[in-house]
PDB file of N, CA and C in Angstrom:
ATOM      1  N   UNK A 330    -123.006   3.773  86.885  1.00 50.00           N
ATOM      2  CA  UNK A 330    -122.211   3.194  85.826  1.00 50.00           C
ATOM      3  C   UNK A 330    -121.489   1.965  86.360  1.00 50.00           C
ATOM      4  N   UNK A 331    -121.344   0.622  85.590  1.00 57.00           N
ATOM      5  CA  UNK A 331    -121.024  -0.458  85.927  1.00 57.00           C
ATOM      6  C   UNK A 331    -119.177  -0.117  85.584  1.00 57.00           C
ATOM      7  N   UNK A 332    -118.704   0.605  85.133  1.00 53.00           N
ATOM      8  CA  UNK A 332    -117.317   0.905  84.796  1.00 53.00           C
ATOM      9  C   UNK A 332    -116.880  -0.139  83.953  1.00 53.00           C
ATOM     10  N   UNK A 333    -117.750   0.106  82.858  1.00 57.00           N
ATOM     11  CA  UNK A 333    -117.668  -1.355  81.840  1.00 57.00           C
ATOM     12  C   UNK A 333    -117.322  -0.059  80.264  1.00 57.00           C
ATOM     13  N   UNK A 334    -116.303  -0.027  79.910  1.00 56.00           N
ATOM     14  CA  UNK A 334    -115.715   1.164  78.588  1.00 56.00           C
ATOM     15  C   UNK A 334    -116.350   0.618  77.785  1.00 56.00           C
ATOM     16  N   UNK A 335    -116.835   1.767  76.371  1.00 59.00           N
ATOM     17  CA  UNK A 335    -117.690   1.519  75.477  1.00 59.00           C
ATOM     18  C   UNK A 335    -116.439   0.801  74.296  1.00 59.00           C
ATOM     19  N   UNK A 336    -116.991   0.733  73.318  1.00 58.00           N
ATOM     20  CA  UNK A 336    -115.766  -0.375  72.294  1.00 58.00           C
ATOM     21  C   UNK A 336    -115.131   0.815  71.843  1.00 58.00           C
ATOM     22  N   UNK A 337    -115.539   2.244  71.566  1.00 60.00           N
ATOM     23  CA  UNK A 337    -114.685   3.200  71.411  1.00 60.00           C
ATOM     24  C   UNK A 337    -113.615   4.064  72.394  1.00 60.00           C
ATOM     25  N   UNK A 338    -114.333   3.863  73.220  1.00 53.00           N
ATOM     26  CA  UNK A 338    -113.211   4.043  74.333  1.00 53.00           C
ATOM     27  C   UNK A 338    -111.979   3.361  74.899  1.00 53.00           C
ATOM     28  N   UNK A 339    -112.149   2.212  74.442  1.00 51.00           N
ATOM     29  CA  UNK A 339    -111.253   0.912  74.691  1.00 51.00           C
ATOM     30  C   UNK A 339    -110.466   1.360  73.659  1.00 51.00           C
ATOM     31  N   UNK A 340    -110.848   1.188  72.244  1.00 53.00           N
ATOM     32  CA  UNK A 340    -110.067   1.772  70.971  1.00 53.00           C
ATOM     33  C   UNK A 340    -109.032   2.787  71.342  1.00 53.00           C
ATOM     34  N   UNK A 341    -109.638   4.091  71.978  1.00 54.00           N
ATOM     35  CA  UNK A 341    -108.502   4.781  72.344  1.00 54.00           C
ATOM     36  C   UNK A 341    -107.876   4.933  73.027  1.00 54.00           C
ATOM     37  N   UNK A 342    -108.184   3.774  74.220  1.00 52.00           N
ATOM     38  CA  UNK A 342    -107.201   4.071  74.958  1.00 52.00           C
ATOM     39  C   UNK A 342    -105.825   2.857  74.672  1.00 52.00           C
ATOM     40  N   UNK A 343    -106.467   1.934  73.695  1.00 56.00           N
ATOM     41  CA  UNK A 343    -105.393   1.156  73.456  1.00 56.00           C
ATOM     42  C   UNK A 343    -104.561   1.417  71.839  1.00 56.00           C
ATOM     43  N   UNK A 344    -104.976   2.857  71.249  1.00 57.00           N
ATOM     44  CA  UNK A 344    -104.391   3.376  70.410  1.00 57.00           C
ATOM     45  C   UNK A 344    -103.420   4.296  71.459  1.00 57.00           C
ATOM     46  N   UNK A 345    -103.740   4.437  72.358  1.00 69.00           N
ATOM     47  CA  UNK A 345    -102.428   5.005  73.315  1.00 69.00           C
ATOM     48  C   UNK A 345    -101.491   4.462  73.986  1.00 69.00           C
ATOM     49  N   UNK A 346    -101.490   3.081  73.386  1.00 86.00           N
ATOM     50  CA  UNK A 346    -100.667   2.080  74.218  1.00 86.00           C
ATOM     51  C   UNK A 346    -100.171   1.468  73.221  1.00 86.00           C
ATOM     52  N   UNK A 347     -99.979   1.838  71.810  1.00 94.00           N
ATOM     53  CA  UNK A 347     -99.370   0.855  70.631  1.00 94.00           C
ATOM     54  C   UNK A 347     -98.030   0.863  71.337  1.00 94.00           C
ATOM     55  N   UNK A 348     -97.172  -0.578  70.467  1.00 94.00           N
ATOM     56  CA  UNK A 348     -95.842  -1.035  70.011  1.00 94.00           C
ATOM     57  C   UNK A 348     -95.453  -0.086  69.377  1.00 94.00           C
ATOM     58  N   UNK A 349     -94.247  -0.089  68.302  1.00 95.00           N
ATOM     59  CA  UNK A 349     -93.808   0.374  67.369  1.00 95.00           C
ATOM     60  C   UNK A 349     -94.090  -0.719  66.220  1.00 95.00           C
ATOM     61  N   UNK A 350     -94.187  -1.674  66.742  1.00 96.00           N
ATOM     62  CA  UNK A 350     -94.752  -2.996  65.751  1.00 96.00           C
ATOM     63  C   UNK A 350     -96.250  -3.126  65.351  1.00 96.00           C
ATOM     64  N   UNK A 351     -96.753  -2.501  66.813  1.00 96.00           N
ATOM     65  CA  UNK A 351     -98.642  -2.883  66.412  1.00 96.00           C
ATOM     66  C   UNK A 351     -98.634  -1.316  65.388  1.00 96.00           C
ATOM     67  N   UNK A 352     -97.573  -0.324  65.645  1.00 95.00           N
ATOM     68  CA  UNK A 352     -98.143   0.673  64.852  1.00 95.00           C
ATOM     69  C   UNK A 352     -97.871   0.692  63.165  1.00 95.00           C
ATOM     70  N   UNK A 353     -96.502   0.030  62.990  1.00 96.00           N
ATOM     71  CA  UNK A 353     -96.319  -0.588  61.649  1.00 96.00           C
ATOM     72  C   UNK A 353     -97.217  -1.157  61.148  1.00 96.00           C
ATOM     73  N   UNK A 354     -97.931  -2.119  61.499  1.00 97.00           N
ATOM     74  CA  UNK A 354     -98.702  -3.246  60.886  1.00 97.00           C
ATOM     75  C   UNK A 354    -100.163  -2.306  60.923  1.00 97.00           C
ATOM     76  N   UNK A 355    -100.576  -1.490  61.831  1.00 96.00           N
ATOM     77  CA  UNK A 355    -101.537  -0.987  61.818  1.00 96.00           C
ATOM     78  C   UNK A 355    -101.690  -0.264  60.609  1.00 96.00           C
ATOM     79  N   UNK A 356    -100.594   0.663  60.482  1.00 96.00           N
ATOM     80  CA  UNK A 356    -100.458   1.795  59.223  1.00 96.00           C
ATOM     81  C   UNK A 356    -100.616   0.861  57.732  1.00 96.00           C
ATOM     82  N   UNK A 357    -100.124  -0.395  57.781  1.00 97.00           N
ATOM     83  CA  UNK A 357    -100.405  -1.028  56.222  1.00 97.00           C
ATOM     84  C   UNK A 357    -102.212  -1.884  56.547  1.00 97.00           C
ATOM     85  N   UNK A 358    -102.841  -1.159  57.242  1.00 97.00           N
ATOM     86  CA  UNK A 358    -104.258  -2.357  57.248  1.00 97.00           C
ATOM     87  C   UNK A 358    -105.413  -1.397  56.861  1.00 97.00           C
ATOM     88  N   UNK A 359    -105.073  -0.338  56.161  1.00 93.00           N
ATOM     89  CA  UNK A 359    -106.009   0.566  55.369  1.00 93.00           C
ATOM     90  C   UNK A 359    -107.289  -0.009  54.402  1.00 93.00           C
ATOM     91  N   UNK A 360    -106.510  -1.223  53.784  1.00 95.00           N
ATOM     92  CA  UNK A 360    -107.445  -2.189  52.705  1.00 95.00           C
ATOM     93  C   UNK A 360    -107.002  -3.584  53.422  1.00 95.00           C
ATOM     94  N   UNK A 361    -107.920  -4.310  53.194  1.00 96.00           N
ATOM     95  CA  UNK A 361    -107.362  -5.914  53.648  1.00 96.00           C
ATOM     96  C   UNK A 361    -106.066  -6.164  52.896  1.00 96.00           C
ATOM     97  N   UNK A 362    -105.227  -6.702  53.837  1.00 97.00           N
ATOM     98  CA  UNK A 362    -103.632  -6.873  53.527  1.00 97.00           C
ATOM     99  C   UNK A 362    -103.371  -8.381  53.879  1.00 97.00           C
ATOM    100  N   UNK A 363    -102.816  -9.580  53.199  1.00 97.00           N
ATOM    101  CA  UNK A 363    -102.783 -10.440  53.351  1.00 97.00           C
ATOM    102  C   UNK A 363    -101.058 -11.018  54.447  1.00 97.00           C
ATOM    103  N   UNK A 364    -101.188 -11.660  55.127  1.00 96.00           N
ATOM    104  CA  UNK A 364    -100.259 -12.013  55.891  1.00 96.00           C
ATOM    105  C   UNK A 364     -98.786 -12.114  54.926  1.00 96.00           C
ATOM    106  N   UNK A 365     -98.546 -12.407  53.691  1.00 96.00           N
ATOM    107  CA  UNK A 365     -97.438 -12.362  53.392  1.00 96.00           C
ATOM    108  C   UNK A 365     -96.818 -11.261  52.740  1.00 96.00           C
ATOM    109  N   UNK A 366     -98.379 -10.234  52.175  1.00 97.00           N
ATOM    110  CA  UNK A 366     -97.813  -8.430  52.064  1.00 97.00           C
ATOM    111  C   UNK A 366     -97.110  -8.204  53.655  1.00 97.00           C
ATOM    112  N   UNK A 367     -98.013  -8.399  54.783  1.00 98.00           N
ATOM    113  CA  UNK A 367     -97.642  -7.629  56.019  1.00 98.00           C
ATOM    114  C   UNK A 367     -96.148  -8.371  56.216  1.00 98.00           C
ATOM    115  N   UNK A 368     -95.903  -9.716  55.987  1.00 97.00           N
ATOM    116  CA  UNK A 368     -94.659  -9.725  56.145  1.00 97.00           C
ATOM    117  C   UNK A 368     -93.607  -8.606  55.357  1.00 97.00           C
ATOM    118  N   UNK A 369     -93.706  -9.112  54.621  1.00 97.00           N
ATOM    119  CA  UNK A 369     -92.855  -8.318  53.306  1.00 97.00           C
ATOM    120  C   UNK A 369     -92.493  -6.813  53.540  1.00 97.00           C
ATOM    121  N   UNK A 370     -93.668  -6.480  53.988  1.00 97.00           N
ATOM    122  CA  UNK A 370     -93.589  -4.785  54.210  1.00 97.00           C
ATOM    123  C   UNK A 370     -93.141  -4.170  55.623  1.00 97.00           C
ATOM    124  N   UNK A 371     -93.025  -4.986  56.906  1.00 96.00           N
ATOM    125  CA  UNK A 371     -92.703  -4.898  57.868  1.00 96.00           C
ATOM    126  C   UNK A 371     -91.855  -5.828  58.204  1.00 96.00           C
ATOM    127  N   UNK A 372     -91.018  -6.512  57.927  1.00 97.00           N
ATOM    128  CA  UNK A 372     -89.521  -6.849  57.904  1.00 97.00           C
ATOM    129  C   UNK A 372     -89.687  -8.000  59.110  1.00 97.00           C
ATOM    130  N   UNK A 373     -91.141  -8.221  59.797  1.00 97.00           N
ATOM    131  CA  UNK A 373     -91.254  -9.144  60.838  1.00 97.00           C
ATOM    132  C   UNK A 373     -91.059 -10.364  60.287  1.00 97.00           C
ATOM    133  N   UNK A 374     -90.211 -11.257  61.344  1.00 97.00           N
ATOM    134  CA  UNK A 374     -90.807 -12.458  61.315  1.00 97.00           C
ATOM    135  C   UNK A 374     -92.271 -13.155  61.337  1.00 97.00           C
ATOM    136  N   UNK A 375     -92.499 -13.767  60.608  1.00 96.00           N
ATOM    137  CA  UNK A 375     -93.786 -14.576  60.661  1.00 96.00           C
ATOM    138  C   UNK A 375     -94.636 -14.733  62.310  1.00 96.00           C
ATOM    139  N   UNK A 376     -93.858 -15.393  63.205  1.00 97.00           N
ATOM    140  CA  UNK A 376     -94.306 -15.460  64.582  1.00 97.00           C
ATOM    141  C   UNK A 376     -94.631 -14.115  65.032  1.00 97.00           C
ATOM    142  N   UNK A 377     -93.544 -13.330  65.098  1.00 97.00           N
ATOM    143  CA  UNK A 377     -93.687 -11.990  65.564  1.00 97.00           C
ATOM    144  C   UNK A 377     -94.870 -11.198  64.998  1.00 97.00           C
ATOM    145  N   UNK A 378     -95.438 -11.498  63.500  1.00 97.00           N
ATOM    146  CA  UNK A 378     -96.385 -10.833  62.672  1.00 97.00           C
ATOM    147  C   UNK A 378     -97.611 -11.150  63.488  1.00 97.00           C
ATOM    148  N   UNK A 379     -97.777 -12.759  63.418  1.00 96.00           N
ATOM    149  CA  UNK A 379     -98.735 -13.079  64.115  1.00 96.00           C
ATOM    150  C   UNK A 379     -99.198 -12.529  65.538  1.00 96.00           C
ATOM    151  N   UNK A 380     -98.085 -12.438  66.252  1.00 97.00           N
ATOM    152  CA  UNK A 380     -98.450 -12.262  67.540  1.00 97.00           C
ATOM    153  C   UNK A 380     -98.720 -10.872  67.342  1.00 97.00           C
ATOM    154  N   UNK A 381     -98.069 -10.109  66.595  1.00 97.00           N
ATOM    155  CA  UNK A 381     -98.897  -8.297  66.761  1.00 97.00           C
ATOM    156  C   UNK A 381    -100.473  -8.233  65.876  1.00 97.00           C
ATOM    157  N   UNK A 382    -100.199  -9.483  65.244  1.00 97.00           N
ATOM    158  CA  UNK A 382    -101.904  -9.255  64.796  1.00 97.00           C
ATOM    159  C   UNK A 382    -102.934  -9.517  65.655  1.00 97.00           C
ATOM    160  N   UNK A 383    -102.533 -10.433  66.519  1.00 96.00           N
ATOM    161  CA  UNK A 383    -103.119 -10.943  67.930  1.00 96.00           C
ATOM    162  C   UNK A 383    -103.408 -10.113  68.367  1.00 96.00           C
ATOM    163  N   UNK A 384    -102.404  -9.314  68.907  1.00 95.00           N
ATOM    164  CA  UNK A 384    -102.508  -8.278  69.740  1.00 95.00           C
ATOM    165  C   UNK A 384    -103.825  -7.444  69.343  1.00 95.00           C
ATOM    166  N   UNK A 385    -103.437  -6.869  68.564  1.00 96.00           N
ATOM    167  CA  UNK A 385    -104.555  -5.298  67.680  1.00 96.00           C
ATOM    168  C   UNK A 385    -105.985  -6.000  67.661  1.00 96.00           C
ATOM    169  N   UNK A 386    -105.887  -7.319  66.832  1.00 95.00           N
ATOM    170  CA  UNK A 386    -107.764  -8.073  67.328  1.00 95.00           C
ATOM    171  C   UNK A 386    -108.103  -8.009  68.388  1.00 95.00           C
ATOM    172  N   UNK A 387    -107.423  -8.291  69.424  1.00 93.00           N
ATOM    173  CA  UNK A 387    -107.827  -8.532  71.404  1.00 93.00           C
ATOM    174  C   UNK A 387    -108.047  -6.730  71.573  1.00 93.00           C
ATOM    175  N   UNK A 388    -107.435  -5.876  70.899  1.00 92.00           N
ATOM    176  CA  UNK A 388    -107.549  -4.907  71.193  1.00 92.00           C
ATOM    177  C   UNK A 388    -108.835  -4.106  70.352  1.00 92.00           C
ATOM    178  N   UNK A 389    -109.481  -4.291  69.297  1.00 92.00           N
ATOM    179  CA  UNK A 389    -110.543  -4.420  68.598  1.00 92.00           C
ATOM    180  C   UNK A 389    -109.913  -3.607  67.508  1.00 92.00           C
ATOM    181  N   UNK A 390    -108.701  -3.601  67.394  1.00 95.00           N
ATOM    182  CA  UNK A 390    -108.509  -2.448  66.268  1.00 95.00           C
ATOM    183  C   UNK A 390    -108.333  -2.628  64.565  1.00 95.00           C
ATOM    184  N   UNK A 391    -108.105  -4.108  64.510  1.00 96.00           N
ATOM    185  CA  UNK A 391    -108.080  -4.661  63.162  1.00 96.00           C
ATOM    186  C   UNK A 391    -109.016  -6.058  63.281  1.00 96.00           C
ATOM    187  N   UNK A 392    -109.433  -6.829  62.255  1.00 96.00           N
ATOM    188  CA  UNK A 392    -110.565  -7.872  61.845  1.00 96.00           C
ATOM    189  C   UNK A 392    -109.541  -8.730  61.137  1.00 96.00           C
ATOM    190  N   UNK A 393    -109.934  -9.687  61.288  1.00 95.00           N
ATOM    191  CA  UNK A 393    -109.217 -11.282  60.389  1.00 95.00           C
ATOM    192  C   UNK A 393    -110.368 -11.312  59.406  1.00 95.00           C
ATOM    193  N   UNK A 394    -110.353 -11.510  57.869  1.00 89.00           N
ATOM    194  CA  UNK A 394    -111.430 -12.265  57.092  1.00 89.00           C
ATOM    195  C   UNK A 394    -110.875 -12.963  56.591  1.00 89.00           C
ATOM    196  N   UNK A 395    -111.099 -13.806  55.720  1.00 84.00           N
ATOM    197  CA  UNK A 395    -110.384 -15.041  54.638  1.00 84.00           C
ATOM    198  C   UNK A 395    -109.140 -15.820  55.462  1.00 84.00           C
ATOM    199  N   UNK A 396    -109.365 -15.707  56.710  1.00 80.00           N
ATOM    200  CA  UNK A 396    -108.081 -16.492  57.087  1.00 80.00           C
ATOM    201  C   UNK A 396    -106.773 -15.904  57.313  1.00 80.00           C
ATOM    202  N   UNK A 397    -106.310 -15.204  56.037  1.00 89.00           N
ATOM    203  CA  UNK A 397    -105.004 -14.775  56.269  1.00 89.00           C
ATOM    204  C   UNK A 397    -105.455 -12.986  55.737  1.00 89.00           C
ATOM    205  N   UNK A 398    -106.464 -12.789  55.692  1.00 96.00           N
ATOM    206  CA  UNK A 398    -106.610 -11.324  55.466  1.00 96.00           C
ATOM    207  C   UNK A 398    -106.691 -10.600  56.543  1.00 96.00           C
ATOM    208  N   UNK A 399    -106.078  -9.251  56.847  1.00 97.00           N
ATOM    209  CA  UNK A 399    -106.614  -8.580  57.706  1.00 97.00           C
ATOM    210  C   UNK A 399    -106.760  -7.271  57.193  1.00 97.00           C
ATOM    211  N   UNK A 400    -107.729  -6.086  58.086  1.00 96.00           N
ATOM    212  CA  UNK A 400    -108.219  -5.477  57.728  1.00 96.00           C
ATOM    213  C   UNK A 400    -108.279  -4.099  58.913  1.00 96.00           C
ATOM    214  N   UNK A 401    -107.910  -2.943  59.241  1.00 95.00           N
ATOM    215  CA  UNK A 401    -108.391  -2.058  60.314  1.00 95.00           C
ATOM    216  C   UNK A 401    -109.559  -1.856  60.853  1.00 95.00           C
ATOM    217  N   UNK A 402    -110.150  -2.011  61.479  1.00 91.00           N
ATOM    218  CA  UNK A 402    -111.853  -1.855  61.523  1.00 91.00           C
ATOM    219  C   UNK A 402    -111.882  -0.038  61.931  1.00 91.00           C
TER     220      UNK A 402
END
């Protein structure tokens, strides 16, 4: 084994490493949620939104479509 984690394994092990922020934003990405619901509903600043959406994509756990949509994969 090259010790290279499968994309599901990565998933969980970085569902064991949420924020309290990546887990907020995670819990509203059931249906594509547009950047100014996720504001609204998680009390983040805009920057701060962004950067936990960052986060969860690098981590494979949510998808960007339309630009400002996101989505849980």
């Amino acid at each position: 084994e090259l010790g290279i984690d499968s994309p599901d394994a990565m998933r969980h092990h970085s569902a064991l490493t949420l924020t309290a922020d990546e887990v907020s934003v995670l819990d509203l990405l059931e249906e594509p949620t547009s950047i100014d619901v996720l504001c609204q509903k998680t009390g983040l600043a805009i920057g701060a939104l962004l950067s936990v959406l960052s986060v969860l994509e690098l981590k494979s756990m949510i998808r960007s479509s339309d630009g400002d949509t996101y989505q849980k994969i």
